[in-house]
Every structure is written in structure tokens, then in C-alpha cells.
PDB file of C-alpha atoms and ligand atoms in Angstrom:
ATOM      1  CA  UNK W   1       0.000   0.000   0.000  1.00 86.00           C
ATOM      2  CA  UNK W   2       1.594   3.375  -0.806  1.00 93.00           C
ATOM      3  CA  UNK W   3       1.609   6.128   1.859  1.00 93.00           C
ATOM      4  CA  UNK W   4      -1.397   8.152  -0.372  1.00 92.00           C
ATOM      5  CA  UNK W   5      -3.533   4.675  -0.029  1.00 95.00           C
ATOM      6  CA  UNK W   6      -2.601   4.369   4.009  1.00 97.00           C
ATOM      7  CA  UNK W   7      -3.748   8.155   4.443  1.00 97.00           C
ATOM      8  CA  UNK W   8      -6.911   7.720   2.064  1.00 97.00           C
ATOM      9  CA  UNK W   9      -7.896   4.845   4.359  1.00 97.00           C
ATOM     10  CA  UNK W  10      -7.233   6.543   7.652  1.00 98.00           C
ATOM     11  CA  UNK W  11      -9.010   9.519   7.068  1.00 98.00           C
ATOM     12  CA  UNK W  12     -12.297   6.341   5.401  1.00 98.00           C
ATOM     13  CA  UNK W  13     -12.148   4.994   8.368  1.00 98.00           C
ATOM     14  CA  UNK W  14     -12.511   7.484  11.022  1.00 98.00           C
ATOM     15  CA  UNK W  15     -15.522   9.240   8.346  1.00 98.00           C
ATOM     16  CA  UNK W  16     -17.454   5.843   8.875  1.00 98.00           C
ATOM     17  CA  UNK W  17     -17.673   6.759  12.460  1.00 97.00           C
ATOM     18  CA  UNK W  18     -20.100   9.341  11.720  1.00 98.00           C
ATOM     19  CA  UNK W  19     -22.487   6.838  10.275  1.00 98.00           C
ATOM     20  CA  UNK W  20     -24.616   5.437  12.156  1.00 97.00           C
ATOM     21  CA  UNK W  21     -27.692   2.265  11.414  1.00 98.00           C
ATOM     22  CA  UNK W  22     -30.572   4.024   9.901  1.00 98.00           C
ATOM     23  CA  UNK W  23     -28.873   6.945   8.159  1.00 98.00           C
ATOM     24  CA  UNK W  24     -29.709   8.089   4.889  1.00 98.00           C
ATOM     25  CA  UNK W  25     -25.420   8.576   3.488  1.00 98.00           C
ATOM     26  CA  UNK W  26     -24.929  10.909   0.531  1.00 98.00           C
ATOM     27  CA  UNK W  27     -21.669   8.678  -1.553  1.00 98.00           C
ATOM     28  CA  UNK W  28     -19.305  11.367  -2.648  1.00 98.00           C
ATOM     29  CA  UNK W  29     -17.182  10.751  -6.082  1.00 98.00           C
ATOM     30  CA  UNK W  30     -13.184   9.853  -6.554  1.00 98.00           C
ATOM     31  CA  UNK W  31     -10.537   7.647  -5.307  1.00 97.00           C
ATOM     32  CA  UNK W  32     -11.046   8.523  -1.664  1.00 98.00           C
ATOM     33  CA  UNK W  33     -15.132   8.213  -1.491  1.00 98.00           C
ATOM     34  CA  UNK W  34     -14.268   5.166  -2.864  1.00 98.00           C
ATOM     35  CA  UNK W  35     -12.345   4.242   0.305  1.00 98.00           C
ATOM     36  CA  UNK W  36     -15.230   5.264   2.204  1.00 98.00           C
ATOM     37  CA  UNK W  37     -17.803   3.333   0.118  1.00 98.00           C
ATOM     38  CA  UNK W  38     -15.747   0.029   0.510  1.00 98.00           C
ATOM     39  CA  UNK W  39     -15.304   0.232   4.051  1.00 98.00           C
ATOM     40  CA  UNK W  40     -18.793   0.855   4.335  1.00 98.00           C
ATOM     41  CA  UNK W  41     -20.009  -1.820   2.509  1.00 98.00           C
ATOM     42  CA  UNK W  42     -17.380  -3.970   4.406  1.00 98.00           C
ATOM     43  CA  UNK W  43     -19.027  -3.098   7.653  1.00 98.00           C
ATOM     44  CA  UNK W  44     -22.686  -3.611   6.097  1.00 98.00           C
ATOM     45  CA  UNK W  45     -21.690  -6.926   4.909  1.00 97.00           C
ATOM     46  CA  UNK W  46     -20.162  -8.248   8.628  1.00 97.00           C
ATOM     47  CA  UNK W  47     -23.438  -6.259  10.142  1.00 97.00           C
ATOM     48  CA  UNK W  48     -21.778  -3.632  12.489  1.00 97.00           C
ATOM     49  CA  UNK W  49     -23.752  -1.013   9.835  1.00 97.00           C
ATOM     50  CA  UNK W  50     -27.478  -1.404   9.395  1.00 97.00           C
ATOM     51  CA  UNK W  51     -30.443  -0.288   7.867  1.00 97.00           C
ATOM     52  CA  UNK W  52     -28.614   2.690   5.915  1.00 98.00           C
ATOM     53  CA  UNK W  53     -29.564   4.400   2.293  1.00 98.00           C
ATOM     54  CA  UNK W  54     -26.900   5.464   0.150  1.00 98.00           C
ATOM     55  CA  UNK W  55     -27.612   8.380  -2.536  1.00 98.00           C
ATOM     56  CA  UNK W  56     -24.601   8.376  -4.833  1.00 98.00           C
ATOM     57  CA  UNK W  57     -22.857  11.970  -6.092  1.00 98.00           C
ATOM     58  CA  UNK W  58     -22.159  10.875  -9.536  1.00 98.00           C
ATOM     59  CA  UNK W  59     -23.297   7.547 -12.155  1.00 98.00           C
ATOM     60  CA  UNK W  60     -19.437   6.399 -11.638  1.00 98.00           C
ATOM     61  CA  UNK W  61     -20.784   5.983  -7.619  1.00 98.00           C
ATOM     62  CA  UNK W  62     -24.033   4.626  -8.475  1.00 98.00           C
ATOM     63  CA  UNK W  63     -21.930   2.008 -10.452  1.00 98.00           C
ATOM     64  CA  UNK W  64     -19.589   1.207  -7.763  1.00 98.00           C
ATOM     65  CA  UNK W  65     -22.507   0.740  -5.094  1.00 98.00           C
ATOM     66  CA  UNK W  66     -24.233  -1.696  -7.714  1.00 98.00           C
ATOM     67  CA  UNK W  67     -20.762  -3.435  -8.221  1.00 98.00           C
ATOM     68  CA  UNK W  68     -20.762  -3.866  -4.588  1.00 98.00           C
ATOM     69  CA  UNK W  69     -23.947  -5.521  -4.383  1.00 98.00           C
ATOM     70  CA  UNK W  70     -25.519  -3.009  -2.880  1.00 98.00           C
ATOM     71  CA  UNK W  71     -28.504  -1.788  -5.047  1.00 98.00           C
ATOM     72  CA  UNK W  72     -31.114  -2.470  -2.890  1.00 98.00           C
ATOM     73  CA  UNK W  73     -29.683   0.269  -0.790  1.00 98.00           C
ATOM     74  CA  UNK W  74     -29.129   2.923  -3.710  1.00 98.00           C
ATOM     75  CA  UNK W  75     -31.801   5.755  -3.396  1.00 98.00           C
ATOM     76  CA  UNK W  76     -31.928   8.971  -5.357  1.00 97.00           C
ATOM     77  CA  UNK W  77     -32.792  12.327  -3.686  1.00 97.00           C
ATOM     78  CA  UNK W  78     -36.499  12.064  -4.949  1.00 97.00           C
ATOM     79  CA  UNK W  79     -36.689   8.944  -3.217  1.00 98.00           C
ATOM     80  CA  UNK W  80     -35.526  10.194   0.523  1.00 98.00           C
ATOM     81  CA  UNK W  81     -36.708  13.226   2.546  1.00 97.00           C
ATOM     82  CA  UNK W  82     -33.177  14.518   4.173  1.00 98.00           C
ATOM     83  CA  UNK W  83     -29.666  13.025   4.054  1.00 98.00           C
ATOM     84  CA  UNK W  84     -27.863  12.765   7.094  1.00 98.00           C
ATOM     85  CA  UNK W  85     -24.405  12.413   6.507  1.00 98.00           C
ATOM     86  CA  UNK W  86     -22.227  12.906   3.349  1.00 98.00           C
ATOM     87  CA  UNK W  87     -19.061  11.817   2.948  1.00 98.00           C
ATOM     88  CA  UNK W  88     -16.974  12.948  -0.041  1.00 98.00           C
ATOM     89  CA  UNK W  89     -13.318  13.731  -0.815  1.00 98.00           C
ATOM     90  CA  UNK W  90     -11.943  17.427  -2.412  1.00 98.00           C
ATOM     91  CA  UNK W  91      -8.991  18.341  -4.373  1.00 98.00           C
ATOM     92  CA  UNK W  92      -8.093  21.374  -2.219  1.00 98.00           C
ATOM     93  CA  UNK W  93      -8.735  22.216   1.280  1.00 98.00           C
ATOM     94  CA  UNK W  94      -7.810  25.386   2.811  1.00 98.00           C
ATOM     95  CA  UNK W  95      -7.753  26.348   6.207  1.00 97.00           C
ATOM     96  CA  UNK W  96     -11.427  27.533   6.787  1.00 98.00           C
ATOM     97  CA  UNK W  97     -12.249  24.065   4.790  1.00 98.00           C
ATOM     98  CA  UNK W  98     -13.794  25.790   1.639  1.00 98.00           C
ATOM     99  CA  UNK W  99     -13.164  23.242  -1.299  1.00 98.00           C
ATOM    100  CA  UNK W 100     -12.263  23.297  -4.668  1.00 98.00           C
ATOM    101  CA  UNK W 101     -14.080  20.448  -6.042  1.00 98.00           C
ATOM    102  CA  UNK W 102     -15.125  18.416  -9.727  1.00 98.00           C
ATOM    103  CA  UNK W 103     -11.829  16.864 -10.360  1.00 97.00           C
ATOM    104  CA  UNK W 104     -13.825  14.238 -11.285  1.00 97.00           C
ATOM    105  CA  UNK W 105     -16.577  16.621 -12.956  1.00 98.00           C
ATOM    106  CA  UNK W 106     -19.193  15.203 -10.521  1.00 98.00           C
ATOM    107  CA  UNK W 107     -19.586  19.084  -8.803  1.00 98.00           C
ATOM    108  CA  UNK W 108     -23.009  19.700  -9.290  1.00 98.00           C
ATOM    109  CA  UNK W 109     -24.302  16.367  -8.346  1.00 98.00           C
ATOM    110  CA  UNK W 110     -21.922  16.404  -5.243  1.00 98.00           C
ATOM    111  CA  UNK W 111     -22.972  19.866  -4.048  1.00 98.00           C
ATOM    112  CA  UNK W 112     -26.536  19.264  -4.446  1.00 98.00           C
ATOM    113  CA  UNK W 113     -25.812  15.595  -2.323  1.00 98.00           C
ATOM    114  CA  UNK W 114     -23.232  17.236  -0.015  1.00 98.00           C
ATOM    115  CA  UNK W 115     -25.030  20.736   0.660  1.00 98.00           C
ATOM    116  CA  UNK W 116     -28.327  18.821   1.263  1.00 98.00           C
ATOM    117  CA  UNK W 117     -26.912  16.235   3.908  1.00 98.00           C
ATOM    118  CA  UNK W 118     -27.463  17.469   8.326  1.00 98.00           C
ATOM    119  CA  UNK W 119     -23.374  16.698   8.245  1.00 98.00           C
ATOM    120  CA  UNK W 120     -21.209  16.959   5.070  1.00 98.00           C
ATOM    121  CA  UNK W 121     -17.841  15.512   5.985  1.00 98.00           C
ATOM    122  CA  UNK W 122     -14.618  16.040   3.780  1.00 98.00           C
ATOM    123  CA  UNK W 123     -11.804  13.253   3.697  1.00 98.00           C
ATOM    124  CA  UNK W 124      -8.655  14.219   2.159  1.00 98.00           C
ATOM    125  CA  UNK W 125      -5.195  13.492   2.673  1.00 97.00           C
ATOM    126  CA  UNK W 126      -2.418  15.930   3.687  1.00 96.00           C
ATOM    127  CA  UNK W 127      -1.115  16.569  -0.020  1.00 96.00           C
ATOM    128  CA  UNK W 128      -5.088  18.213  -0.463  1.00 98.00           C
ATOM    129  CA  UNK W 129      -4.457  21.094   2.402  1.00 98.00           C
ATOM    130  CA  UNK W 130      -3.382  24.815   0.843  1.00 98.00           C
ATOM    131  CA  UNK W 131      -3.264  27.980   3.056  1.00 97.00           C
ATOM    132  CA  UNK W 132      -4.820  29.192  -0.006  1.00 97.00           C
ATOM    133  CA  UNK W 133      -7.120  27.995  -2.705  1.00 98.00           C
ATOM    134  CA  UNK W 134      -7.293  27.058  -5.870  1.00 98.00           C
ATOM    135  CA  UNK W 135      -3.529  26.393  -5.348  1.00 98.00           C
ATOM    136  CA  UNK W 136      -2.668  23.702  -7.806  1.00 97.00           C
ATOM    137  CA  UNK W 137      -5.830  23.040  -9.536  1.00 98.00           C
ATOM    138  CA  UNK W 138      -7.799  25.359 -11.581  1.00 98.00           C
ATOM    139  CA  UNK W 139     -11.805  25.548 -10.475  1.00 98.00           C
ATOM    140  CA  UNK W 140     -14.135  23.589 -12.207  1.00 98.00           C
ATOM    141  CA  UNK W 141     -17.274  25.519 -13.661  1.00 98.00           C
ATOM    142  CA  UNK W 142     -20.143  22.969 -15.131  1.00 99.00           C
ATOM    143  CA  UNK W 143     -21.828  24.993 -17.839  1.00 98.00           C
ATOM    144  CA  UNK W 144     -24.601  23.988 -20.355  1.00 98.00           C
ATOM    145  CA  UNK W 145     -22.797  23.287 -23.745  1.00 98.00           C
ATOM    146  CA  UNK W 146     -24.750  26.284 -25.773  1.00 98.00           C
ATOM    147  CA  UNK W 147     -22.996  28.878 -23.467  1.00 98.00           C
ATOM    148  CA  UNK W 148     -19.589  27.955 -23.158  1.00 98.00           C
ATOM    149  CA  UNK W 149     -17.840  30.136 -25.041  1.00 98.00           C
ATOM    150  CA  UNK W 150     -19.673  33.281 -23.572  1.00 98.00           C
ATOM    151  CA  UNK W 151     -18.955  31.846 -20.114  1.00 98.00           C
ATOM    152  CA  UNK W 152     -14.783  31.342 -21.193  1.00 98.00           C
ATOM    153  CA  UNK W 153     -15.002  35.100 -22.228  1.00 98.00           C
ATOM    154  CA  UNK W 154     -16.758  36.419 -19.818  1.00 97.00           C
ATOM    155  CA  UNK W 155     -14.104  35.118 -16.918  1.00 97.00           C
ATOM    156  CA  UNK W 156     -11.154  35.780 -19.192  1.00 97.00           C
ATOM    157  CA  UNK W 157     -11.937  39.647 -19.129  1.00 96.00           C
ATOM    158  CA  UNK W 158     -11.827  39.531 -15.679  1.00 93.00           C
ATOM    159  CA  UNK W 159      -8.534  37.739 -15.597  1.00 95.00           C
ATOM    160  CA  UNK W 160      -6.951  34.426 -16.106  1.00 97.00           C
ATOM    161  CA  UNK W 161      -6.978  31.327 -18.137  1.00 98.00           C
ATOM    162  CA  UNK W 162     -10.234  28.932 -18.868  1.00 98.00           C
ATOM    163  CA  UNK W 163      -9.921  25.563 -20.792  1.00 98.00           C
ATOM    164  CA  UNK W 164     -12.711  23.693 -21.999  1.00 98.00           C
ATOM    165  CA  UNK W 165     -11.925  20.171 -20.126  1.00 98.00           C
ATOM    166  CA  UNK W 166     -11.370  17.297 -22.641  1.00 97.00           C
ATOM    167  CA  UNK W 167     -10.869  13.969 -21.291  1.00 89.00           C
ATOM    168  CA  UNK W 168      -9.452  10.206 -22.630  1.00 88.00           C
ATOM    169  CA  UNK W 169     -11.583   7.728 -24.036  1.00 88.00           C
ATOM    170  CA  UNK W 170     -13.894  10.297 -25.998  1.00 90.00           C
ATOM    171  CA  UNK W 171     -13.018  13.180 -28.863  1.00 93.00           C
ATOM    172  CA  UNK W 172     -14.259  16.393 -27.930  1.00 96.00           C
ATOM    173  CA  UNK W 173     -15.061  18.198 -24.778  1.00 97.00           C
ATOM    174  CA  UNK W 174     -15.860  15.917 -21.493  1.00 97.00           C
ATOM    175  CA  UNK W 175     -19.943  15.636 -20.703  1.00 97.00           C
ATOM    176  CA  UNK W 176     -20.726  15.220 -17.293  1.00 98.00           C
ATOM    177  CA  UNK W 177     -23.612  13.116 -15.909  1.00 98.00           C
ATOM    178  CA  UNK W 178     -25.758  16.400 -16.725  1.00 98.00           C
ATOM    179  CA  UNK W 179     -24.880  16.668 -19.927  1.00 98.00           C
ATOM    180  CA  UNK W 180     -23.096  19.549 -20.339  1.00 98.00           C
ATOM    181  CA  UNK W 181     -19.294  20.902 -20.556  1.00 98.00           C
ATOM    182  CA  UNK W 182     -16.412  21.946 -17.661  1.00 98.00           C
ATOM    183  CA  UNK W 183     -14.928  25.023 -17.971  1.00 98.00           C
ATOM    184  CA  UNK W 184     -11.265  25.070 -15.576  1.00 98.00           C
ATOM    185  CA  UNK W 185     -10.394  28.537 -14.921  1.00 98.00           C
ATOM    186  CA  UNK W 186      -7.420  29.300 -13.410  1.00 98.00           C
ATOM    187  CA  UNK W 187      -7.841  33.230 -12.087  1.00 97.00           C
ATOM    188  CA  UNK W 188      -4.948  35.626 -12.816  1.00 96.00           C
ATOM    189  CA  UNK W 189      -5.072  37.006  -8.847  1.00 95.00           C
ATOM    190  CA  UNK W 190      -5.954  35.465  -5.347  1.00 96.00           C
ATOM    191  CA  UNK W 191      -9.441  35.084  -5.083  1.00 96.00           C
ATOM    192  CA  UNK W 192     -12.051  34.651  -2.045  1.00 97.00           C
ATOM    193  CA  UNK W 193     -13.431  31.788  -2.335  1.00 97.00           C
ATOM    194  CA  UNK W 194     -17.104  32.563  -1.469  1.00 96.00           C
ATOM    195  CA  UNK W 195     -17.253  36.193  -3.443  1.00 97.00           C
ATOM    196  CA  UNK W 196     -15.842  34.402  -6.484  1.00 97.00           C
ATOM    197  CA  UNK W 197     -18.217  31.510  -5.947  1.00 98.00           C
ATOM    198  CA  UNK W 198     -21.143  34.111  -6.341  1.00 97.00           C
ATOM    199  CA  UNK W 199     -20.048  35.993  -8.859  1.00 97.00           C
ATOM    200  CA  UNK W 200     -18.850  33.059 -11.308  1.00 98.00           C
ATOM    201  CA  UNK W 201     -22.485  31.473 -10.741  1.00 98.00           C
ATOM    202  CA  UNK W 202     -24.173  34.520 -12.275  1.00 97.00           C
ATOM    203  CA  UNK W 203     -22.880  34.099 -14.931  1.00 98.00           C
ATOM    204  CA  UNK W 204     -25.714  33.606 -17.416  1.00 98.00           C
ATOM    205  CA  UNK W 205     -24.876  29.508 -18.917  1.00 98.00           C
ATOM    206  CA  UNK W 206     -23.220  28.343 -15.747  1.00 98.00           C
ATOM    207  CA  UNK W 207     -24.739  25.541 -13.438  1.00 98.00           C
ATOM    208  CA  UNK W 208     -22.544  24.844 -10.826  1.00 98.00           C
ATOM    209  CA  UNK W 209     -19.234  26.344  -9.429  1.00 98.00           C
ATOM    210  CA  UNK W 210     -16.541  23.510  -7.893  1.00 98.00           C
ATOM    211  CA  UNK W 211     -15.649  26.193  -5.322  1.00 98.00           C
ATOM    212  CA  UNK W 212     -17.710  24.609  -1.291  1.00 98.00           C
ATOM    213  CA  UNK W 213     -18.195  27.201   0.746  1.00 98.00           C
ATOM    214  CA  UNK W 214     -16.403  25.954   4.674  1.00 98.00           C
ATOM    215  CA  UNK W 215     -19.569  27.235   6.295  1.00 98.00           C
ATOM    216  CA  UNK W 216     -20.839  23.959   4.634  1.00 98.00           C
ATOM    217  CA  UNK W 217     -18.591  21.660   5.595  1.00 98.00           C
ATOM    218  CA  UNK W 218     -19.077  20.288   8.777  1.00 98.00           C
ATOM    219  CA  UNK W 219     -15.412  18.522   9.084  1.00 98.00           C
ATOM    220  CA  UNK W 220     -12.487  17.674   7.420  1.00 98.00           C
ATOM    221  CA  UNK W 221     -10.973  14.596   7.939  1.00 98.00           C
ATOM    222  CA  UNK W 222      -7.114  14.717   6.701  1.00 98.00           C
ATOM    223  CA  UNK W 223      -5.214  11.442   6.751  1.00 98.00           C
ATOM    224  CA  UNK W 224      -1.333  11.147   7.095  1.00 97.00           C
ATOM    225  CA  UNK W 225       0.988   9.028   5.344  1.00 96.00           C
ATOM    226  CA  UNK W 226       1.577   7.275   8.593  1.00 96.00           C
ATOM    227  CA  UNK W 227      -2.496   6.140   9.699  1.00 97.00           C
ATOM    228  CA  UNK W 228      -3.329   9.244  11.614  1.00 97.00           C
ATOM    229  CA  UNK W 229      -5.416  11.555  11.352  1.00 98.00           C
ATOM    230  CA  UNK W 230      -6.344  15.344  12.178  1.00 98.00           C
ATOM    231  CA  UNK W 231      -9.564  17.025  11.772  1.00 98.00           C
ATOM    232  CA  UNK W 232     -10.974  20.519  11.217  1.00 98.00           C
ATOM    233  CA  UNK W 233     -14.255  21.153  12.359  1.00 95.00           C
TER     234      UNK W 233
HETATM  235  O1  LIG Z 301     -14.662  16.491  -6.619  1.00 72.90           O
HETATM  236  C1  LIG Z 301     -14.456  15.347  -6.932  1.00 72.90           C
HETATM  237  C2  LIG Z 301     -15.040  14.743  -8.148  1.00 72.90           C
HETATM  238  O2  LIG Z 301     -15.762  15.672  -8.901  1.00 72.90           O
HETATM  239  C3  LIG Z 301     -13.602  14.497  -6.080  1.00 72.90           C
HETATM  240  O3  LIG Z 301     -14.101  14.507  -4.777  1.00 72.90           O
HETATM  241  C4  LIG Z 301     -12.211  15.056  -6.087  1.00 72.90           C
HETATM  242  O4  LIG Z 301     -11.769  15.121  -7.429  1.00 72.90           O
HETATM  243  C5  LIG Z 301     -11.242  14.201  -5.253  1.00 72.90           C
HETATM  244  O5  LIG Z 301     -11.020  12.981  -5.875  1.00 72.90           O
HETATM  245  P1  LIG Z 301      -9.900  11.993  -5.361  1.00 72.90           P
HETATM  246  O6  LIG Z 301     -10.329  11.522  -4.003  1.00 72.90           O
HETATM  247  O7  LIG Z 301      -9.880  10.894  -6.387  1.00 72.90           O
HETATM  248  O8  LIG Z 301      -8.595  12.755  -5.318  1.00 72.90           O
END
């Protein structure tokens, strides 16, 4: 196991303790919710979980719970009143937990599921921490395909770079589970998080921002390369 997969698992394992039998658990997206979701169904399968719901973040969850053998458990939101708990991981953390999120292009999915949830609880590892964010990885914007362009322009006057995201596997520009594009936009200056959050979302064409608000996030689990942990609540 390399140190990334010993933090990952740490900072899984202490998350599940914030499940408990009956809860309805929002299933964040990427390597590390994945963690998560296989512990979980590790300790559904020996009984020390019971009776819970799981609403995935993104189809690549949904698969992964049905791969599990756990689709009689899979809800989606219209089929549950509340969420209790979310657990989902982040690709930047800073130090009043606001997130930059949608790696994965799962954002608006995940902040729908994560916002939603009584708890939302982050798991990252220490390499996802920043005094300041984005640091290394530009902020994902979900937009709907027609608008694009407009939306690139639009945040280019105001400074800095945006890339339509293309992926592997398919020509063209990525489609996420919504069907539409990601924008990454790297701004010229610093930014605050929450002002640029607002102002990037009224932008006419865009759906979703990957930049979480801390106020939202009710704890961030970090795992170290050596099985601990620390948290930020
Ligand atoms: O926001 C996400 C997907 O849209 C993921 O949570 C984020 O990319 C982290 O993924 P990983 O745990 O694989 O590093």
C-alpha cells in the first residue's frame, strides 16, 4: 500500500464513524469516497452497519454501489426526505475548509448531495491542504454546452486562463452526468473563495461552481501518510 492509499484509508475509516444504522449517506465521487464506500459496505456486509440508504454523487458511484452488491440500498434524492451524513473527498482544502471540487466533474451532483446532507464531511489526505485555494488546480465551472464560449469570455476579461476540459476515451469536450461541458479557470489574482463563488455562478450559462463554501462543511478529515489523522471542524 503506498503512503497516499494508508492516508486515504485513515481519514475512510474514522468518516465511517459518523455513520450510524438508519442513516440516509450521501456517496461522494473519486478515489477517496471510494475508500469510504468500501469500508462501508465492508461493515454492512459483517453487520456492524445497518439499515442505511446510500444516494450516490455521480453515475461512476451509483456504479460502484451496484458493483458492490448493494442496489437495494441505492436511493436517489427524490426517493428520501433529508440526508444525514455525506461523505466525499476534495482536491483542495484550505484552512477555513472551503473546497475546490469536480476533479472528477461530478460538482453539481456532489454539491446538491453534499449541501443537502445534516453533516457533510470532507476526507482528504495531507497533499489536499493549501493555506490558499485554488492552489494547484484550476476551479471547475459545469456549464450547459450552448454557453460555453460566452462563459470562457466572460471570466477571461476579468482575468486568467479557462480551458474547456477534454478527457481520454472520448473526442471532444468531457460531458458530465448532466450533460453539459467543464470550464477550468485558473484566475490571474488570489481570489475569495465565497465572493468568487457568487459571482462566477451569475454568470448567465453556468450551473454549478466547484468552489464549497467551509460554512458547509461540517469537518475535514485529513489522513497522514503514517495512519493518523487530524480534523478541522
Ligand atoms: O470532486 C471530486 C469529483 O468531482 C472528487 O471529490 C475530487 O476530485 C477528489 O477525488 P480523489 O479523491 O480521487 O482525489
Amino acid at each position: 500500500m503506498s503512503s497516499a492509499d494508508i492516508a486515504r484509508e485513515a481519514a475512510a475509516k474514522e468518516a465511517i464513524k459518523y455513520v450510524t444504522d438508519g442513516a440516509v449517506v450521501g456517496v461522494g465521487t473519486g478515489s477517496t469516497a471510494m475508500v469510504f464506500l468500501r469500508e462501508l459496505h465492508r461493515l454492512i456486509s459483517n453487520g456492524h452497519v445497518k439499515d442505511v440508504l446510500l444516494v450516490p454523487t455521480s453515475t461512476e458511484t451509483e456504479i460502484e454501489i451496484i458493483n458492490l452488491g448493494l442496489a437495494h440500498l441505492l436511493r436517489y434524492p427524490w426517493q428520501v426526505n433529508h440526508i444525514d451524513v455525506a461523505v466525499d473527498g476534495a482536491d483542495e482544502v484550505d484552512r477555513n475548509k472551503n473546497l475546490v471540487k469536480g476533479g472528477g466533474a461530478a460538482l453539481t451532483r456532489e454539491k446538491i448531495v453534499d449541501y443537502w446532507a445534516r453533516s457533510f464531511v470532507v476526507i482528504v489526505d495531507e497533499s489536499k491542504v493549501f493555506d490558499k485555494i485554488p492552489a494547484k488546480h484550476p476551479i471547475p465551472i459545469e456549464v450547459i454546452p450552448f454557453a460555453w464560449p460566452i462563459v470562457k469570455a466572460r471570466l477571461e476579461e476579468i482575468g486568467g486562463v479557462v480551458n474547456l476540459r477534454f478527457g481520454s476515451g472520448k473526442r471532444g469536450p468531457i460531458v458530465t452526468d448532466n450533460g453539459n461541458y467543464i470550464l477550468d479557470y485558473v484566475p490571474k489574482t488570489e481570489i475569495v473563495p465565497d465572493e468568487a463563488e457568487g459571482f462566477i455562478k451569475r454568470v448567465p450559462g453556468v450551473v454549478e461552481v466547484g468552489l464549497f463554501n467551509g460554512k458547509r462543511v461540517s469537518k475535514v478529515i485529513i489522513g497522514r501518510p503514517n495512519g493518523s489523522i487530524i480534523t478541522m471542524d
